[in-house]
Tab-separated table of C-alpha atoms in Angstrom:
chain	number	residue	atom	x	y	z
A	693	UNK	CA	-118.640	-42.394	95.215
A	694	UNK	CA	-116.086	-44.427	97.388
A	695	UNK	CA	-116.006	-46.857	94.396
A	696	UNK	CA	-115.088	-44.201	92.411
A	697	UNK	CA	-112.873	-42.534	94.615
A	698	UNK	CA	-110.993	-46.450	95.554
A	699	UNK	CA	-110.688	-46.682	91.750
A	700	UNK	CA	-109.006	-43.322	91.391
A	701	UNK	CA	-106.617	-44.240	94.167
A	702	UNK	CA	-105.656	-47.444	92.909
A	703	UNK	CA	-104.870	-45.790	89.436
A	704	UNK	CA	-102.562	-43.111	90.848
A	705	UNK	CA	-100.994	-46.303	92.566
A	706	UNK	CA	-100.168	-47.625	89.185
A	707	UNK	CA	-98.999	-45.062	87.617
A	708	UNK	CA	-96.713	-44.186	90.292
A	709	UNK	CA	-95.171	-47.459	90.318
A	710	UNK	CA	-95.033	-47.687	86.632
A	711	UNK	CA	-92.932	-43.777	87.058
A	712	UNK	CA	-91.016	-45.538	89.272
A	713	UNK	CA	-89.840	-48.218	87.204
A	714	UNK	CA	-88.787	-45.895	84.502
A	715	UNK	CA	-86.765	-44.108	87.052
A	716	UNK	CA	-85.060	-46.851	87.931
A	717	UNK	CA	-84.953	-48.297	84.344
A	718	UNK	CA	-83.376	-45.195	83.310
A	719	UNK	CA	-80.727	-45.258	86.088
A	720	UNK	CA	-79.766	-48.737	85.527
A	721	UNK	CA	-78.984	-47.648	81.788
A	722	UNK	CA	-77.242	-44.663	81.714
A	723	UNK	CA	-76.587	-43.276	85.925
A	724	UNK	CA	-75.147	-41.282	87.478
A	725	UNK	CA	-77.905	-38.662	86.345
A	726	UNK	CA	-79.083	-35.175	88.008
A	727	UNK	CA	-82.954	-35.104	88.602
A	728	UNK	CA	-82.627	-32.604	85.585
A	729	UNK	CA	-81.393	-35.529	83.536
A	730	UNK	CA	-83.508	-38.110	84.790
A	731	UNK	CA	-86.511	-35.548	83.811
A	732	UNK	CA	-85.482	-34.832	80.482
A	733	UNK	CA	-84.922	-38.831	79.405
A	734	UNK	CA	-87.789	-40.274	81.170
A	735	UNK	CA	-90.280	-36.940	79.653
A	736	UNK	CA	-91.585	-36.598	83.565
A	737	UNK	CA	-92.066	-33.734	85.085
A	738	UNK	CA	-89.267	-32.868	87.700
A	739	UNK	CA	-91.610	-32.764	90.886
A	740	UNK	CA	-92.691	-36.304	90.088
A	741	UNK	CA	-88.693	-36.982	89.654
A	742	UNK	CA	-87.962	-35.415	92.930
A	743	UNK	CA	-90.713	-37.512	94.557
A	744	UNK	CA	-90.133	-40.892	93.594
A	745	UNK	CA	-86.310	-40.308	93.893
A	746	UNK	CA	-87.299	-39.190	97.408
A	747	UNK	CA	-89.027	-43.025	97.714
A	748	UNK	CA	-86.057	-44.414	96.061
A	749	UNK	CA	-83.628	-42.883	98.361
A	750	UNK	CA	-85.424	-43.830	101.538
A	751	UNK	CA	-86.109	-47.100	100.591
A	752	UNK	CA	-82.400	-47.505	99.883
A	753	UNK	CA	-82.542	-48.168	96.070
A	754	UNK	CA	-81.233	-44.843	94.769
A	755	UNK	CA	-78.422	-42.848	96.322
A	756	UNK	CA	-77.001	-39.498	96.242
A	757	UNK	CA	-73.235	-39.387	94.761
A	758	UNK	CA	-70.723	-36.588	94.264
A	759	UNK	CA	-71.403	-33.271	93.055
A	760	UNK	CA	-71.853	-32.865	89.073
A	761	UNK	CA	-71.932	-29.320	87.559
A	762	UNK	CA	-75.220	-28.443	85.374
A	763	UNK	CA	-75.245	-27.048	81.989
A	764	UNK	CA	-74.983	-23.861	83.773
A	765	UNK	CA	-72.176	-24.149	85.564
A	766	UNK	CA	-74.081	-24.784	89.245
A	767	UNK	CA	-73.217	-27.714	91.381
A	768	UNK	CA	-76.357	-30.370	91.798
A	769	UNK	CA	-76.104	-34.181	93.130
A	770	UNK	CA	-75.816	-37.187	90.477
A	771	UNK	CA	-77.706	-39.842	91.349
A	772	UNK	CA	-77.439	-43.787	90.868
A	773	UNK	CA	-78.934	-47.261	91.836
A	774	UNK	CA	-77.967	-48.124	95.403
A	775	UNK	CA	-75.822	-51.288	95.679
A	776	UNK	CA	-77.102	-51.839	99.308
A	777	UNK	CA	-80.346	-51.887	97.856
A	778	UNK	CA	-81.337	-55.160	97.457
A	779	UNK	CA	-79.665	-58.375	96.433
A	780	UNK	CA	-80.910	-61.608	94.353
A	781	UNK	CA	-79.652	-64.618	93.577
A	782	UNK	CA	-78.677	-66.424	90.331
A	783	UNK	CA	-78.273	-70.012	89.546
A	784	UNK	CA	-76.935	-71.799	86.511
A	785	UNK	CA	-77.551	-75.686	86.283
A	786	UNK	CA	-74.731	-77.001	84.353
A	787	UNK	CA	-75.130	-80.776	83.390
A	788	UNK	CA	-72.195	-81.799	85.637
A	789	UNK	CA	-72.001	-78.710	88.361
A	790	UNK	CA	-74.364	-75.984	89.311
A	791	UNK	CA	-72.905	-72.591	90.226
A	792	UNK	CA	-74.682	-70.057	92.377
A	793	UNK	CA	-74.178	-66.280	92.898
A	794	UNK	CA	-75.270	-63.823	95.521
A	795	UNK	CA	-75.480	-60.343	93.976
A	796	UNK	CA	-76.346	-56.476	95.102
A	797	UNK	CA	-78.791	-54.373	93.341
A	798	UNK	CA	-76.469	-53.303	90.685
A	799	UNK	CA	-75.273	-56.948	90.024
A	800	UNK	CA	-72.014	-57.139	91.829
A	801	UNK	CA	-71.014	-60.223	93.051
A	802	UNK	CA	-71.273	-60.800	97.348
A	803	UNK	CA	-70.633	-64.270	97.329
A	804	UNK	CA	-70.552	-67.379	95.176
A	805	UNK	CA	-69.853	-70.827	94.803
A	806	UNK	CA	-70.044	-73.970	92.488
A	807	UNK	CA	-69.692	-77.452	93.257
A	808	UNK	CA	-69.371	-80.156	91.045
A	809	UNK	CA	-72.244	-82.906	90.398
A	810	UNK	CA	-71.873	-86.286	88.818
A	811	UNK	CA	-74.533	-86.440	85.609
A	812	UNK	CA	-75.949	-89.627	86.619
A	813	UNK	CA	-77.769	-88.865	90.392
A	814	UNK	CA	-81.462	-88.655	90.132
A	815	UNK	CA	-82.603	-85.729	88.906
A	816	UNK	CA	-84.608	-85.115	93.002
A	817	UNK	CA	-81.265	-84.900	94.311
A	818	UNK	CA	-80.529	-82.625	91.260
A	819	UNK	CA	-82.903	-80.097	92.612
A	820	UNK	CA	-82.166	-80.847	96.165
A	821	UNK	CA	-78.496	-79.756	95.985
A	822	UNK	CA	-79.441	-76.565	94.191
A	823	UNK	CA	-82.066	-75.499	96.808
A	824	UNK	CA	-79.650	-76.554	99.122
A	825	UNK	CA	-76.716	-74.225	97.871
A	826	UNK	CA	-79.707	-71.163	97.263
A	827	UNK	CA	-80.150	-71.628	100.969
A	828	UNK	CA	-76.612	-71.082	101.878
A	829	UNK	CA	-76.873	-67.712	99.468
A	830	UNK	CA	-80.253	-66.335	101.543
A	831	UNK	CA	-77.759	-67.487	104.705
A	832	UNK	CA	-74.778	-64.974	103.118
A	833	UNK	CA	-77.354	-61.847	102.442
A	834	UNK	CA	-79.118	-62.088	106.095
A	835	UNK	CA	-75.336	-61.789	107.149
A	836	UNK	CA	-75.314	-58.450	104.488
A	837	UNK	CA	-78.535	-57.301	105.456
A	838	UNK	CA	-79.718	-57.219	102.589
A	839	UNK	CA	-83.166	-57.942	101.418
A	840	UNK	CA	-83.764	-60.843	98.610
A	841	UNK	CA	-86.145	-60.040	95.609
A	842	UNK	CA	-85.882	-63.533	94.117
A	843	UNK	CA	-84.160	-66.051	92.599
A	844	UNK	CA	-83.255	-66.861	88.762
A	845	UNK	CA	-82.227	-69.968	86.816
A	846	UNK	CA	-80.238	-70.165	83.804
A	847	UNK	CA	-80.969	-73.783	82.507
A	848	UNK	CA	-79.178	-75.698	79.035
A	849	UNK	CA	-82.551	-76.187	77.202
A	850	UNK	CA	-86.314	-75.617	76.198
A	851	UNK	CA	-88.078	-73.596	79.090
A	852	UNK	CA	-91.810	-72.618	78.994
A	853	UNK	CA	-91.510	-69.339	80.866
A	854	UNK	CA	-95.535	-69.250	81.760
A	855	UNK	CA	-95.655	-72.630	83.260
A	856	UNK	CA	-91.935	-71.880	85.195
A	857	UNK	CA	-91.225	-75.473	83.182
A	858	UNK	CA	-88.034	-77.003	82.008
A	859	UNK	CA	-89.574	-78.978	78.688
A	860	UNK	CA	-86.610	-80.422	77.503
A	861	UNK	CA	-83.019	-80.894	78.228
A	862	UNK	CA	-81.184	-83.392	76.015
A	863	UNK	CA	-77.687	-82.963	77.910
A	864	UNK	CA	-79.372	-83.436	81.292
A	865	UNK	CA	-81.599	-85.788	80.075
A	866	UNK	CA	-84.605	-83.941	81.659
A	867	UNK	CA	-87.782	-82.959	80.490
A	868	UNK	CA	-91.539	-81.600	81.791
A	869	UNK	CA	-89.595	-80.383	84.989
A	870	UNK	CA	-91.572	-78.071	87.337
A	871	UNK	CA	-88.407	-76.081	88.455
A	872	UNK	CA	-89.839	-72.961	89.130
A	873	UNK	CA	-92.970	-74.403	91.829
A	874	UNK	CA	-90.570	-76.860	93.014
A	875	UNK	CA	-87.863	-73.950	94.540
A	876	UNK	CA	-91.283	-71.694	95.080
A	877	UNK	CA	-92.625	-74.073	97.205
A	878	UNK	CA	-89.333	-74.175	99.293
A	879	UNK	CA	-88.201	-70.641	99.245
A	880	UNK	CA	-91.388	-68.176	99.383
A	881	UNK	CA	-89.730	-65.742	97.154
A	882	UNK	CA	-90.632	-65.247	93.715
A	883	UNK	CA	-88.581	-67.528	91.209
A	884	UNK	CA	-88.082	-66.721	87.499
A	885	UNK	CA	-86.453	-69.796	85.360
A	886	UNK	CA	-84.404	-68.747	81.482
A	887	UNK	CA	-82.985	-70.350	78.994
A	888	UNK	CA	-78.911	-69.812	80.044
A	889	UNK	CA	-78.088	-68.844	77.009
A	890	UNK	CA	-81.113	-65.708	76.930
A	891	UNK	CA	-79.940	-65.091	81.096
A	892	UNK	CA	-76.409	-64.553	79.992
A	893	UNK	CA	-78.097	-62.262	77.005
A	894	UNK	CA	-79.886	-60.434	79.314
A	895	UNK	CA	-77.241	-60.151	81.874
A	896	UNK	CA	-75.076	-58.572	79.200
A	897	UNK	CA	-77.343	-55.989	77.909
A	898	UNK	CA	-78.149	-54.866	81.498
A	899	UNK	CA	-74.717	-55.114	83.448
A	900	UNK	CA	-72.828	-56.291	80.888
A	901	UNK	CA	-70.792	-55.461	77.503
A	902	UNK	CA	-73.961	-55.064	75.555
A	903	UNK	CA	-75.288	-51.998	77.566
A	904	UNK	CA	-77.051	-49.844	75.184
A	905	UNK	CA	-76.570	-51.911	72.513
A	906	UNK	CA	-79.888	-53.001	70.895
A	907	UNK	CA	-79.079	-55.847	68.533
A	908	UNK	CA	-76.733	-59.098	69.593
A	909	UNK	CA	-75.895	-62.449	69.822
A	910	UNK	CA	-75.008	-64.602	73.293
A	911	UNK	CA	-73.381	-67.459	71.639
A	912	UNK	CA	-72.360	-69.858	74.718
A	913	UNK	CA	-71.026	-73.182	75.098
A	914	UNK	CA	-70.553	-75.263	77.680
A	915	UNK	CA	-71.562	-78.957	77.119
A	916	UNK	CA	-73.737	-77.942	74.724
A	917	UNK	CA	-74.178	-74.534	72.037
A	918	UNK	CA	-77.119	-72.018	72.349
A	919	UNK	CA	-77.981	-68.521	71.632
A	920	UNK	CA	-79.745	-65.394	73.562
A	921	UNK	CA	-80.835	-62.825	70.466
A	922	UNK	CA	-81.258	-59.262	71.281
A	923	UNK	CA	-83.216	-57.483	68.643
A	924	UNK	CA	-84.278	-54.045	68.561
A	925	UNK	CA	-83.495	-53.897	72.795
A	926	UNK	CA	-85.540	-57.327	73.029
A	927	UNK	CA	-84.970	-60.867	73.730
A	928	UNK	CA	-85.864	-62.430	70.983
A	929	UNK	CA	-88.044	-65.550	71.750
A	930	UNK	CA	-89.867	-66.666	68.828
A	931	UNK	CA	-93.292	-68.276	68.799
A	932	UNK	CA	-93.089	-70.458	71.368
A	933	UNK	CA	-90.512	-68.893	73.601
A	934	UNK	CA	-87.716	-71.539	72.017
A	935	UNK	CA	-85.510	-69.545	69.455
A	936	UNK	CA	-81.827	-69.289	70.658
A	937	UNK	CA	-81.522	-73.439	70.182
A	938	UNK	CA	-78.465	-72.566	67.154
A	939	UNK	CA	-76.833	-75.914	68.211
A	940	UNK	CA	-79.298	-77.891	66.785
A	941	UNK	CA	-78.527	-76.475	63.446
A	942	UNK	CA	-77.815	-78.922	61.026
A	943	UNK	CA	-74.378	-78.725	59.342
A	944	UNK	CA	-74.116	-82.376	58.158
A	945	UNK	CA	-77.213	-84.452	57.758
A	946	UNK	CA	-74.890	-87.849	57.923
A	947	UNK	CA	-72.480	-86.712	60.909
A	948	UNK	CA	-72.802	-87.357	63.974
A	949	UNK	CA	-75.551	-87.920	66.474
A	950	UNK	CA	-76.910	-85.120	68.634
A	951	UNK	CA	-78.039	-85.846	72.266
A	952	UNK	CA	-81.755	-84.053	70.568
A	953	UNK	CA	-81.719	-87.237	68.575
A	954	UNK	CA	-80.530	-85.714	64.984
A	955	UNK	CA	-77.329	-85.599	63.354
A	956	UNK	CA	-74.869	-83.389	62.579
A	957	UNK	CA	-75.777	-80.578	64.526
A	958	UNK	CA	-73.506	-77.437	64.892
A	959	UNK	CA	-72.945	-78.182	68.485
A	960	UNK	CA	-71.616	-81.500	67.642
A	961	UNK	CA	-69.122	-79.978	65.797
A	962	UNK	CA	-68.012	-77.400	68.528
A	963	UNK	CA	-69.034	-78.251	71.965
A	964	UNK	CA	-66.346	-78.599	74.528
A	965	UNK	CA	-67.262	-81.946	75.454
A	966	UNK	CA	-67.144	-83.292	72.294
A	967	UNK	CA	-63.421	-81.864	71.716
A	968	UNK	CA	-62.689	-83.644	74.677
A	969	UNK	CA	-64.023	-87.080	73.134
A	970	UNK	CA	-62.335	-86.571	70.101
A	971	UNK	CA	-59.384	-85.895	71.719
A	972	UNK	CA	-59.737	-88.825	73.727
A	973	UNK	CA	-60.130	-91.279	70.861
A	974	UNK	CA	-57.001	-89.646	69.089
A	975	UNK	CA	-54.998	-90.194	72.050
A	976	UNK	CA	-56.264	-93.987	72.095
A	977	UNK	CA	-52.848	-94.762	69.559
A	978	UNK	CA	-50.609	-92.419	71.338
A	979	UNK	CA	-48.420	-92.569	74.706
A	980	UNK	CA	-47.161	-89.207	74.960
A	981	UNK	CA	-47.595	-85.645	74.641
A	982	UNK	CA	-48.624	-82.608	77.075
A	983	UNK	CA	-52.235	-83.424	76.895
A	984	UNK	CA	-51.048	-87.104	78.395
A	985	UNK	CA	-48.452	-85.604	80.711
A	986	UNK	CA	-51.179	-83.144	82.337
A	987	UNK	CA	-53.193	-85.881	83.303
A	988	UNK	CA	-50.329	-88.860	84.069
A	989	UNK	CA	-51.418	-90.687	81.163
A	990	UNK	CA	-55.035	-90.870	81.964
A	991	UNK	CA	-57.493	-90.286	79.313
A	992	UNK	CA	-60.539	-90.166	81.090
A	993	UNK	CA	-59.466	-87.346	83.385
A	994	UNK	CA	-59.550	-84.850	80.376
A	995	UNK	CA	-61.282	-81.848	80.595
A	996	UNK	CA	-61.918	-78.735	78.529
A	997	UNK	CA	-59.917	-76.862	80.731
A	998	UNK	CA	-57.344	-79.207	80.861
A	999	UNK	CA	-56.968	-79.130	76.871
A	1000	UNK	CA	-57.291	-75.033	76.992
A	1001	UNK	CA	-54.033	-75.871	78.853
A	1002	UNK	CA	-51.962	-78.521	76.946
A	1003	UNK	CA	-53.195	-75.559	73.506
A	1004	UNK	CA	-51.231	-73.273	76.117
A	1005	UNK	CA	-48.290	-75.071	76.065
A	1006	UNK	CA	-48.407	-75.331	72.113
A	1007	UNK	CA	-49.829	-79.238	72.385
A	1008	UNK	CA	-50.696	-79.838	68.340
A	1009	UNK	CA	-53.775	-81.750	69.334
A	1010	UNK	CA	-55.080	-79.539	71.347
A	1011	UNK	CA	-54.260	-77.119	69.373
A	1012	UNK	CA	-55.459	-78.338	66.103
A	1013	UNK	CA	-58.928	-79.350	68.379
A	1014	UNK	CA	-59.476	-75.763	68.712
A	1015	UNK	CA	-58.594	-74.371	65.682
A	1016	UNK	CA	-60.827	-77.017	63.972
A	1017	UNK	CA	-63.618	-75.581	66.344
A	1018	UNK	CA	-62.866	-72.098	66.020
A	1019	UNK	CA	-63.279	-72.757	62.456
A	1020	UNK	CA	-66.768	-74.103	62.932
A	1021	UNK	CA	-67.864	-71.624	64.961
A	1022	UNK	CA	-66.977	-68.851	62.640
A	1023	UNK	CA	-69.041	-70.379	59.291
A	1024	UNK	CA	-71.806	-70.528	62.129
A	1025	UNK	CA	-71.553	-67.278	63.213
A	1026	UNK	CA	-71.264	-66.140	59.769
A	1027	UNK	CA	-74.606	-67.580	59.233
A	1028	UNK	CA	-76.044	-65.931	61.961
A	1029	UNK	CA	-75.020	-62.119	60.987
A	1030	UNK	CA	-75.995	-62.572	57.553
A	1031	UNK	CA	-79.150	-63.569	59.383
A	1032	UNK	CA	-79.549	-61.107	62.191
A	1033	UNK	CA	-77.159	-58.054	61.429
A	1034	UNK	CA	-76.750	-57.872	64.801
A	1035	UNK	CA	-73.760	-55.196	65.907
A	1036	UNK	CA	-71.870	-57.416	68.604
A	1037	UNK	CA	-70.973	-61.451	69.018
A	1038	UNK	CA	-70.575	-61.919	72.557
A	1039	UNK	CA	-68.934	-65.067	73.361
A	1040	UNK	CA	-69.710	-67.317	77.214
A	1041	UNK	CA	-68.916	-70.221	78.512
A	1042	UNK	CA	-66.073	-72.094	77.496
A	1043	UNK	CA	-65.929	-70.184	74.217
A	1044	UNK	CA	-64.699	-66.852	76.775
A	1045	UNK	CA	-62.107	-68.886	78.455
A	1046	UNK	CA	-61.155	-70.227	75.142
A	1047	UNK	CA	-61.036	-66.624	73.476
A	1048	UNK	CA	-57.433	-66.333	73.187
A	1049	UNK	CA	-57.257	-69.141	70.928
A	1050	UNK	CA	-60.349	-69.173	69.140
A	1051	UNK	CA	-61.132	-65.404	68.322
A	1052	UNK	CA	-58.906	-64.265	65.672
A	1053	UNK	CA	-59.522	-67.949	63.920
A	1054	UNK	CA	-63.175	-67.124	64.537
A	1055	UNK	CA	-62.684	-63.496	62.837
A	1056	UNK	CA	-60.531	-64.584	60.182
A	1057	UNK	CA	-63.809	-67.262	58.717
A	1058	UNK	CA	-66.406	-64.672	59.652
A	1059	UNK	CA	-64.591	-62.449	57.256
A	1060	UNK	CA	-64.684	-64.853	54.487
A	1061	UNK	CA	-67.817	-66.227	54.518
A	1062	UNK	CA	-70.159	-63.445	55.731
A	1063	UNK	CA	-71.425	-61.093	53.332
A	1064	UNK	CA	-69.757	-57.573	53.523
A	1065	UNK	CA	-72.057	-55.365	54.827
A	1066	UNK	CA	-73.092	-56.568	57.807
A	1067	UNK	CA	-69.821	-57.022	59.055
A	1068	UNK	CA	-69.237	-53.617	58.444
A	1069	UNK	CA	-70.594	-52.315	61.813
A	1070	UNK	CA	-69.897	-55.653	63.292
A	1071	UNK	CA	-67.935	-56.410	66.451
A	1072	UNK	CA	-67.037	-59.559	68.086
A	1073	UNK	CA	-65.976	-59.790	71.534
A	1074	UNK	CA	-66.050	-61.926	75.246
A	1075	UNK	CA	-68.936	-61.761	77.657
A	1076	UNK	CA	-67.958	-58.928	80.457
A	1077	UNK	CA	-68.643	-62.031	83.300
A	1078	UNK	CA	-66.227	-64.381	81.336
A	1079	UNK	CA	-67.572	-67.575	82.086
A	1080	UNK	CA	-70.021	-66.864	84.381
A	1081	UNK	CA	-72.517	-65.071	82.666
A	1082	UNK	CA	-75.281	-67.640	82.491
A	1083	UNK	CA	-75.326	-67.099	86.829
A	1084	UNK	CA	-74.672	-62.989	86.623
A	1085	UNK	CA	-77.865	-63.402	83.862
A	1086	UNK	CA	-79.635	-65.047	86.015
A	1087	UNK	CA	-79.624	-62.609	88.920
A	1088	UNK	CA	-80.014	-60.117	86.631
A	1089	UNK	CA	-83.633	-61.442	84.956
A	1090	UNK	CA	-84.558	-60.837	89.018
A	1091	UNK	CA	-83.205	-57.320	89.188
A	1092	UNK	CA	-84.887	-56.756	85.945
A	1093	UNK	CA	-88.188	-58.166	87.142
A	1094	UNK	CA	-88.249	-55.509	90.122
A	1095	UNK	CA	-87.286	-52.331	88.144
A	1096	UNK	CA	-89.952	-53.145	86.009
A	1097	UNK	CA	-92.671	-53.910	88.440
A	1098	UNK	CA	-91.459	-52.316	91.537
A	1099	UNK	CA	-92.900	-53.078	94.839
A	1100	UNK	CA	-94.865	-50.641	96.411
């Protein structure tokens, strides 16, 4: 009998939390909400609503807003995710700077920073430096009071999500990398390690410009190109966990080589730091222009940034560079809606800060070499975090974690 009865406790257990994460699931997506609301979406009955809201509220994860009227006409109080909450943390590793960001339970931004690293240290200082800036984050939300659910990494390559593994990273040069143990070990908080492209995804369809939207495309590029895919409301991952990888596309089977060892791959065609080489090498023969004037005639101190600005100033280089790339990136994306169908582009990275420039090139080639009908219902636009997505993502795949599997 106390088997039984142990058994039959542990199973309300369950189900409550698993009510509780649809609560919460539900007021991520579409809050504020009455109780009446919440009831009707979720299909519970409104004295389980009332109870776990009462949990919610007292644990500081739900709040109570302004008044809303009812179908009826009487006054009753909306309801929405507490920002005070809870917090987590988000990291993006970047092959020459990592960026960290402290967030509140609805994925606002408390604090932040990014520091520049130089590609060549050893990949244990690497790691080192990132704990080191996730400490100074769990040092900001003590000073918020706020209570840390965990920390996620956005990372530019192959990740095994059950082993918490970084396989392979061609731009970092990294592979079989136990990320996830490593910051474990140091941290005693639960760590959850994504592809950056899928984390930006992700932090889109939750927080993002993709809320509600069921089928999408991340496309991102920083030094290199890659893809979270949204399909039917879910990542999708493919076999192994690696789809997303559409810079290693091949476009040209003789062109150039790929850091992944190939040739001609997509990103080598559109990647920012491969505009900045090729601008480089043009400006080899030349002694003037804006591009040179920006950086007093040095070539090696051109960035991405620094070419978004000579484009800016009407530079032809630059602005050829990125109407060249623009081009690129719309036969790609072509490929990919007559692919997918999805319903929204999002564009990250260095393709968001490069929008102004590259978007209506972009829409112009999508329009002539997709097929018709899927660009029908089609809509291309820049990621809601501009070009930190990848980091919001990241905090988000923890916030996500804990509104599906609440805590008891």
């Amino acid at each position: 009998m106390e088997e039984t009865h142990s058994r039959k406790t542990g199973d309300q257990m369950l189900v409550r939390r698993l009510n509780t994460a649809v609560i919460l699931d539900c007021l991520r997506l579409y809050a504020p909400l009455s109780r009446a609301d919440i009831s009707s979406r979720t299909g519970l009955n409104r004295s389980t609503v009332s109870s776990i809201i009462g949990d919610l509220i007292q644990s500081k994860l739900a709040r109570e807003t302004e008044f809303q009227k009812d179908k009826l006409g009487r006054p009753g109080l909306s309801l929405e995710l507490s920002p005070q909450g809870a917090c987590a943390i988000g990291v993006q590793v970047g092959v020459d700077f990592i960026s960290v960001m402290l967030v509140d339970f609805v994925a606002q931004p408390i604090w932040r920073k990014r520091i520049a690293i130089n590609p060549a240290i050893k990949q244990a200082v690497f790691v080192k430096r990132t704990g080191d800036l996730i400490q100074e984050a769990l040092n900001h939300a003590r000073k918020f009071h706020s209570r840390p659910l965990g920390i996620g990494i956005g990372l530019p390559g192959l990740v095994n999500l059950e082993q918490g593994e970084l396989v392979f990273a061609p731009n970092l040069k990294w592979a079989h990398v136990p990320l996830r143990q490593q910051l474990a070990d140091r941290f005693k908080v639960p760590v959850f390690i994504e592809n950056d492209a899928n984390a930006s995804a992700l932090g889109e369809y939750y927080f993002g410009c993709a809320r509600q939207v069921k089928d999408f495309i991340f496309l991102t590029a920083d030094v290199g190109l890659g893809a979270g895919i949204v399909l039917g409301g879910k990542l999708f991952r493919g076999k192994g966990g690696y789809a997303g990888e559409v810079g290693h596309m091949s476009f040209d089977p003789n062109g150039e080589l790929c850091g992944c060892g190939r040739r001609g791959c997509w990103e080598s065609l559109v990647s920012p730091r491969n505009v900045v080489r090729n601008i480089q090498a043009a400006l080899a023969t030349r002694a003037d222009g804006a591009l040179l004037d920006l950086v007093k005639g040095n070539r090696d101190k051109i960035t991405f940034d620094i070419v978004l600005q000579a484009a800016n100033s009407n530079d032809p280089l630059a602005l050829n560079a990125l109407q060249n790339v623009a081009q690129w990136l719309g036969i790609g994306i072509a490929n990919l809606i007559n692919a997918f169908n999805p319903e929204l582009v999002v564009l990250g990275g260095a393709l968001a800060r490069a929008s102004h420039v590259l978007t209506p090139i972009i829409e112009s080639t999508v329009k002539e070499n997709a097929l018709r009908q899927p660009q029908e219902t089609l809509k291309i636009t820049v990621s809601a975090f501009g070009s930190e997505g990848c980091v919001v993502g990241a905090a988000a795949i923890v916030l996500d974690e804990i509104l599906r599997y609440p805590f008891p």
